[in-house]
Coordinates of C-alpha atoms in Angstrom, one line a residue:
M15 CA 105.1 -42.2 101.3
G16 CA 108.2 -40.9 99.7
Q17 CA 109.9 -43.8 97.7
I18 CA 111.8 -42.3 94.7
T19 CA 113.4 -44.5 92.1
L20 CA 115.6 -43.3 89.2
K21 CA 116.2 -45.7 86.3
A22 CA 118.8 -44.9 83.7
V23 CA 118.0 -41.2 84.0
R24 CA 119.9 -39.0 81.5
K25 CA 120.0 -35.3 80.8
S26 CA 121.8 -33.8 77.9
F27 CA 122.0 -30.2 76.5
G28 CA 122.7 -30.9 72.8
E29 CA 126.0 -32.8 72.7
V30 CA 126.8 -32.1 76.4
H31 CA 125.8 -35.0 78.6
V32 CA 125.2 -33.4 82.1
I33 CA 123.8 -36.6 83.6
P34 CA 125.1 -39.6 81.5
G35 CA 122.9 -42.1 83.2
V36 CA 121.9 -42.5 86.9
D37 CA 120.2 -45.4 88.7
L38 CA 119.3 -44.7 92.3
D39 CA 116.8 -45.9 95.0
I40 CA 115.7 -43.4 97.7
N41 CA 113.7 -45.1 100.4
D42 CA 110.7 -43.7 102.2
G43 CA 111.8 -41.5 105.1
E44 CA 115.5 -41.4 104.2
F45 CA 117.6 -38.2 104.4
V46 CA 119.7 -38.5 101.3
V47 CA 122.4 -35.9 100.4
F48 CA 123.7 -35.3 96.9
V49 CA 127.3 -34.1 97.3
G50 CA 130.1 -33.3 95.0
P51 CA 132.2 -30.4 93.6
S52 CA 130.7 -27.5 91.7
G53 CA 129.4 -28.6 88.2
C54 CA 129.0 -32.3 89.2
G55 CA 125.3 -32.3 88.3
K56 CA 123.8 -32.6 91.8
S57 CA 121.4 -29.6 91.4
T58 CA 120.5 -30.8 87.9
L59 CA 119.6 -34.2 89.2
L60 CA 117.5 -32.6 91.9
R61 CA 115.7 -30.5 89.4
L62 CA 115.0 -33.6 87.3
I63 CA 113.3 -35.2 90.3
A64 CA 111.3 -32.1 91.0
G65 CA 110.2 -31.8 87.3
L66 CA 111.9 -28.4 86.8
E67 CA 114.0 -30.0 84.1
D68 CA 112.9 -32.5 81.5
T69 CA 114.7 -35.8 81.3
T70 CA 116.4 -36.7 78.1
S71 CA 115.7 -40.4 78.7
G72 CA 115.1 -42.8 81.6
T73 CA 112.3 -43.1 84.2
I74 CA 111.6 -41.3 87.5
E75 CA 109.1 -43.1 89.8
I76 CA 107.5 -41.6 92.9
D77 CA 105.8 -44.1 95.2
G78 CA 105.7 -46.6 92.3
R79 CA 104.1 -44.2 89.9
D80 CA 105.9 -43.1 86.7
A81 CA 106.3 -39.4 87.3
T82 CA 108.8 -38.7 84.4
A83 CA 106.3 -36.7 82.4
L84 CA 104.3 -35.2 85.2
P85 CA 104.5 -31.4 85.8
P86 CA 106.1 -30.3 89.2
A87 CA 102.7 -29.5 90.8
K88 CA 101.5 -33.1 90.2
R89 CA 104.6 -34.9 91.7
G90 CA 103.7 -34.3 95.4
L91 CA 107.1 -32.8 96.2
A92 CA 108.1 -29.5 97.9
M93 CA 111.3 -27.7 97.0
V94 CA 113.4 -25.3 99.1
F95 CA 115.9 -23.1 97.2
Q96 CA 119.0 -21.1 98.0
S97 CA 116.8 -18.0 97.7
Y98 CA 114.1 -17.7 100.3
A99 CA 111.7 -16.2 97.6
L100 CA 109.4 -14.7 100.3
Y101 CA 106.8 -12.0 99.5
P102 CA 108.1 -8.9 101.4
H103 CA 104.6 -7.3 101.7
M104 CA 103.1 -10.4 103.3
T105 CA 103.2 -11.6 106.9
V106 CA 105.0 -14.8 107.8
R107 CA 101.5 -16.4 108.2
K108 CA 100.5 -15.4 104.7
N109 CA 103.8 -16.4 103.2
I110 CA 103.5 -19.9 104.7
A111 CA 99.9 -20.2 103.7
F112 CA 100.3 -19.0 100.1
P113 CA 100.6 -22.4 98.3
L114 CA 97.5 -23.6 100.2
K115 CA 95.6 -20.5 99.2
M116 CA 96.6 -21.1 95.6
A117 CA 95.3 -24.7 95.9
G118 CA 91.9 -23.4 97.0
M119 CA 92.1 -24.8 100.5
S120 CA 89.7 -23.5 103.1
E121 CA 90.9 -20.7 105.4
T122 CA 90.3 -22.9 108.4
E123 CA 92.5 -25.7 107.1
Q124 CA 95.1 -23.2 106.0
N125 CA 95.3 -21.8 109.5
A126 CA 95.5 -25.2 111.1
R127 CA 98.4 -26.3 108.8
V128 CA 100.2 -22.9 109.3
E129 CA 100.0 -23.2 113.1
R130 CA 101.3 -26.8 113.0
A131 CA 104.3 -25.8 110.8
A132 CA 105.0 -22.7 112.9
S133 CA 105.1 -24.8 116.0
V134 CA 107.5 -27.3 114.5
L135 CA 109.8 -24.5 113.3
N136 CA 109.5 -22.3 116.4
L137 CA 107.9 -19.5 114.3
A138 CA 104.7 -19.1 116.3
S139 CA 105.7 -15.8 117.8
Y140 CA 106.7 -14.4 114.3
L141 CA 103.6 -15.1 112.3
D142 CA 102.5 -11.5 112.2
R143 CA 105.9 -10.1 111.2
R144 CA 107.1 -9.5 107.6
P145 CA 110.2 -11.0 106.1
G146 CA 112.1 -7.7 106.5
Q147 CA 111.8 -8.0 110.3
L148 CA 113.4 -11.5 110.4
S149 CA 117.0 -12.8 110.5
G150 CA 118.4 -14.9 107.7
G151 CA 117.8 -18.1 109.6
Q152 CA 114.2 -17.2 110.4
R153 CA 113.5 -16.4 106.8
Q154 CA 114.9 -19.8 105.8
R155 CA 112.6 -21.4 108.4
V156 CA 109.6 -19.6 106.8
A157 CA 110.6 -20.9 103.4
I158 CA 110.8 -24.4 104.9
G159 CA 107.4 -23.8 106.6
R160 CA 105.9 -23.0 103.2
A161 CA 107.1 -26.5 102.1
I162 CA 105.9 -28.3 105.2
V163 CA 102.3 -27.1 104.9
R164 CA 101.9 -28.8 101.6
E165 CA 102.5 -32.2 103.3
P166 CA 104.6 -33.5 100.4
A167 CA 105.9 -37.0 99.7
A168 CA 109.4 -35.6 99.9
F169 CA 111.3 -32.4 100.5
L170 CA 113.9 -31.3 98.0
F171 CA 116.6 -28.9 99.4
D172 CA 118.9 -27.1 96.9
E173 CA 121.8 -25.7 98.9
P174 CA 119.4 -24.0 101.3
L175 CA 122.1 -22.7 103.7
S176 CA 124.5 -21.2 101.2
N177 CA 123.3 -17.6 102.0
L178 CA 123.8 -17.9 105.7
D179 CA 126.9 -17.1 107.7
A180 CA 128.9 -20.0 109.4
A181 CA 127.2 -19.8 112.8
L182 CA 123.7 -19.8 111.2
R183 CA 124.6 -22.7 108.9
V184 CA 125.5 -24.8 111.9
G185 CA 122.3 -23.9 113.7
M186 CA 120.1 -24.5 110.6
R187 CA 121.8 -27.8 109.9
Q188 CA 120.8 -29.0 113.3
E189 CA 117.2 -27.7 112.8
I190 CA 116.7 -29.4 109.5
S191 CA 118.1 -32.7 111.0
E192 CA 115.7 -32.4 113.9
L193 CA 112.8 -31.6 111.5
H194 CA 113.6 -34.8 109.6
Q195 CA 113.5 -36.8 112.9
S196 CA 110.1 -35.1 113.7
L197 CA 108.4 -35.5 110.3
R198 CA 110.1 -38.7 109.1
T199 CA 109.4 -37.6 105.5
T200 CA 111.9 -38.3 102.7
M201 CA 114.4 -35.5 102.2
I202 CA 116.8 -35.0 99.4
Y203 CA 119.4 -32.3 100.1
V204 CA 122.0 -30.9 97.7
T205 CA 125.3 -29.4 99.0
H206 CA 128.9 -29.0 98.0
D207 CA 129.8 -29.0 101.7
Q208 CA 130.8 -32.6 102.6
V209 CA 130.7 -31.6 106.4
E210 CA 126.9 -31.0 105.9
A211 CA 126.7 -34.3 104.1
M212 CA 128.5 -36.2 106.8
T213 CA 126.5 -34.7 109.7
M214 CA 123.0 -34.8 108.2
A215 CA 122.6 -37.8 105.9
D216 CA 121.3 -41.2 106.3
K217 CA 122.7 -41.9 102.9
I218 CA 125.2 -39.9 100.8
V219 CA 125.3 -39.9 97.0
V220 CA 128.7 -38.7 95.8
L221 CA 128.5 -37.3 92.3
N222 CA 131.3 -36.6 89.8
A223 CA 130.8 -35.3 86.3
G224 CA 127.1 -36.4 86.4
R225 CA 127.9 -39.9 87.5
I226 CA 127.4 -41.6 90.8
E227 CA 130.8 -42.6 92.3
Q228 CA 129.5 -44.2 95.5
V229 CA 126.3 -44.4 97.6
G230 CA 126.4 -45.3 101.3
S231 CA 126.1 -44.1 104.9
P232 CA 128.5 -41.3 106.0
L233 CA 130.7 -43.8 107.9
E234 CA 130.7 -46.3 105.0
L235 CA 132.1 -43.6 102.7
Y236 CA 134.6 -42.4 105.3
N237 CA 135.9 -45.8 106.2
S238 CA 135.6 -47.6 102.8
P239 CA 135.8 -45.1 99.9
I240 CA 135.5 -46.9 96.6
N241 CA 138.1 -44.9 94.8
T242 CA 140.5 -41.9 95.1
F243 CA 137.8 -39.4 94.2
V244 CA 135.6 -40.4 97.1
A245 CA 138.6 -40.8 99.4
G246 CA 139.8 -37.3 98.6
F247 CA 136.3 -35.7 98.8
I248 CA 134.8 -37.2 102.0
G249 CA 136.6 -36.1 105.2
S250 CA 137.7 -32.8 106.5
P251 CA 140.6 -32.2 106.2
R252 CA 140.8 -34.4 103.1
M253 CA 142.7 -37.6 102.9
N254 CA 146.4 -37.5 102.0
L255 CA 147.0 -39.3 98.8
I256 CA 150.6 -40.5 98.1
E257 CA 152.0 -41.9 94.9
G258 CA 155.4 -43.2 93.7
A259 CA 157.9 -45.3 95.6
E260 CA 156.1 -45.1 99.0
A261 CA 152.8 -46.4 97.4
A262 CA 154.8 -49.1 95.5
K263 CA 156.1 -50.4 98.9
H264 CA 152.5 -51.3 99.7
G265 CA 151.8 -52.8 96.3
A266 CA 149.6 -49.9 95.2
A267 CA 149.7 -47.1 92.7
T268 CA 148.4 -44.7 95.4
I269 CA 148.0 -45.0 99.1
G270 CA 145.8 -42.8 101.3
I271 CA 146.0 -41.9 104.9
R272 CA 143.6 -39.5 106.7
P273 CA 145.1 -36.6 108.7
E274 CA 143.7 -38.0 111.9
H275 CA 145.3 -41.4 111.3
I276 CA 148.9 -40.1 111.4
A277 CA 150.9 -40.3 114.6
V278 CA 153.4 -37.5 115.4
G279 CA 156.7 -38.2 117.0
T280 CA 157.2 -41.7 115.7
G281 CA 157.1 -43.5 112.4
P282 CA 159.0 -44.0 109.2
W283 CA 158.5 -40.6 107.7
T284 CA 160.3 -37.3 108.4
G285 CA 159.4 -33.8 107.4
T286 CA 159.5 -30.1 108.1
V287 CA 156.5 -28.4 109.6
G288 CA 155.3 -25.6 107.4
L289 CA 152.1 -24.5 109.1
A290 CA 151.0 -25.3 112.6
E291 CA 147.4 -24.4 113.6
H292 CA 146.8 -24.8 117.3
L293 CA 143.1 -24.9 118.0
G294 CA 143.2 -26.3 121.5
S295 CA 141.1 -29.4 120.9
D296 CA 143.2 -30.3 117.8
T297 CA 146.5 -29.3 116.2
F298 CA 146.7 -29.2 112.4
L299 CA 150.1 -29.5 110.7
K300 CA 151.2 -29.0 107.1
V301 CA 154.3 -31.1 106.8
N302 CA 156.7 -31.0 103.8
A303 CA 157.8 -34.6 103.6
G304 CA 160.1 -34.5 100.5
D305 CA 159.1 -37.0 97.9
L306 CA 155.8 -37.8 99.7
G307 CA 154.7 -34.2 99.2
T308 CA 153.0 -31.9 101.7
L309 CA 150.9 -33.9 104.1
T310 CA 148.2 -32.7 106.4
V311 CA 148.3 -34.1 110.0
R312 CA 145.5 -33.8 112.6
A313 CA 146.7 -34.5 116.1
P314 CA 144.4 -34.4 119.2
G315 CA 145.0 -31.7 121.8
E316 CA 148.1 -29.5 121.8
V317 CA 151.2 -30.6 120.0
H318 CA 154.3 -28.5 120.8
V319 CA 155.7 -28.0 117.3
A320 CA 156.2 -24.8 115.3
H321 CA 157.0 -23.7 111.8
G322 CA 160.4 -25.1 110.7
D323 CA 160.5 -27.9 113.2
Q324 CA 161.7 -31.3 112.0
I325 CA 159.4 -34.2 113.0
A326 CA 159.1 -37.9 112.6
F327 CA 155.6 -39.2 111.9
G328 CA 153.8 -42.0 110.2
P329 CA 150.5 -43.8 109.5
V330 CA 148.6 -45.6 112.3
S331 CA 148.6 -49.3 111.8
G332 CA 145.7 -50.7 109.8
K333 CA 144.6 -47.2 108.6
L334 CA 146.3 -47.1 105.2
H335 CA 144.0 -47.2 102.1
R336 CA 145.4 -48.8 98.9
F337 CA 144.3 -47.8 95.4
G338 CA 145.2 -49.3 92.0
A339 CA 146.3 -47.6 88.8
D340 CA 142.6 -47.2 87.9
G341 CA 142.0 -45.2 91.1
K342 CA 139.8 -48.0 92.6
T343 CA 140.3 -49.4 96.1
M344 CA 142.3 -52.5 96.4
A345 CA 141.5 -55.4 98.6

C-alpha cells in the first residue's frame, strides 16, 4: 500500500513560509511528479513526506496512519537523491544490501532481495563490481536498487537524473517509468524539468512559491491549464502569452497559443523571422510580430523560411486560451 494524504501541511523557517499550506491526495500505485521552477518548494515538500524535515503544522498520513511525527525509518518510504551516495569500497551487491544488513535481515533473505532487484534493474552482471567501475546511469540504478530491496510503501525521487548527461537522462527516464509499471508501487518524483513530468507522470502537481497551482494528468494540464503560470510552465516550447489589444479582441486580458497551434503562411498576424531552427522533423521559428511581441512557432517538417523573411501566420481555430486580469482561465 502507498496511499499518502497531506492535510493543511505547512513549513516555515521563522517568518518565511516555504510551504504556506498544502492539501494533496496521492493514491496507491500512482506516479506523481512535483514540478515547478527552482525555489518553488517541491524538494521541501518531498522532504516533509519523507520525514527529513519537520512540519510546522498539518498532518501527513501514510496508508491511513498519522505519520507526521514519525522518524524517517518508521514511515516505510525509500528515498533516492541526486547524489548516488554509494560506498566506493563496497561491491554493488553489498551497496544494495546495506540497508537490509543494518535492519538485521538474514543473509539468505538479503541475497534473495538483492538478486530480485538486480534482475529488475539489469544489474545482475555487475553485482561484483565497485561503483568506480560503473557508468553514471549504472550507479543511479544501484541507488534505486538499494531503495527497491526495502520494499517500501512508496519511492521518493529528488531530481535523481540531474547529474546525468542528456542521453542518459532519456534512458533513465524510460527505465524508471518501466520500473513503475513493473512494481506498481507509489512513486513521488521531484523535477524542474517539465518534459520529465509530462512523459513520466500519472499525475502532475505544479508548485509555485510553495502553493499548488494545479493537479492533474499531463494532458489535462497541457490542454486545460488553470492559469497563466501553468500555461506558461507546461509545454515545450512554452505557450505564447499575448496581452494588449489582441487579447482584448477576444474579451480577455491575456490570450495564449501554443507554438504547435500556430499555422504558418496564413492568418491575421504578420512578422519577421528572427531565428529559424530546422530540425528535420520540426521547424522552430522566433517571429518578431510587432505589438504582439516575439512569438515561438513550431511547424511540422521543413518550412522554407530564413532569418529576415516576412511571414503571415496565426492561431489554429479553437486552440486559443483566454485568461482574465487575475491570470485565471476564462470559460
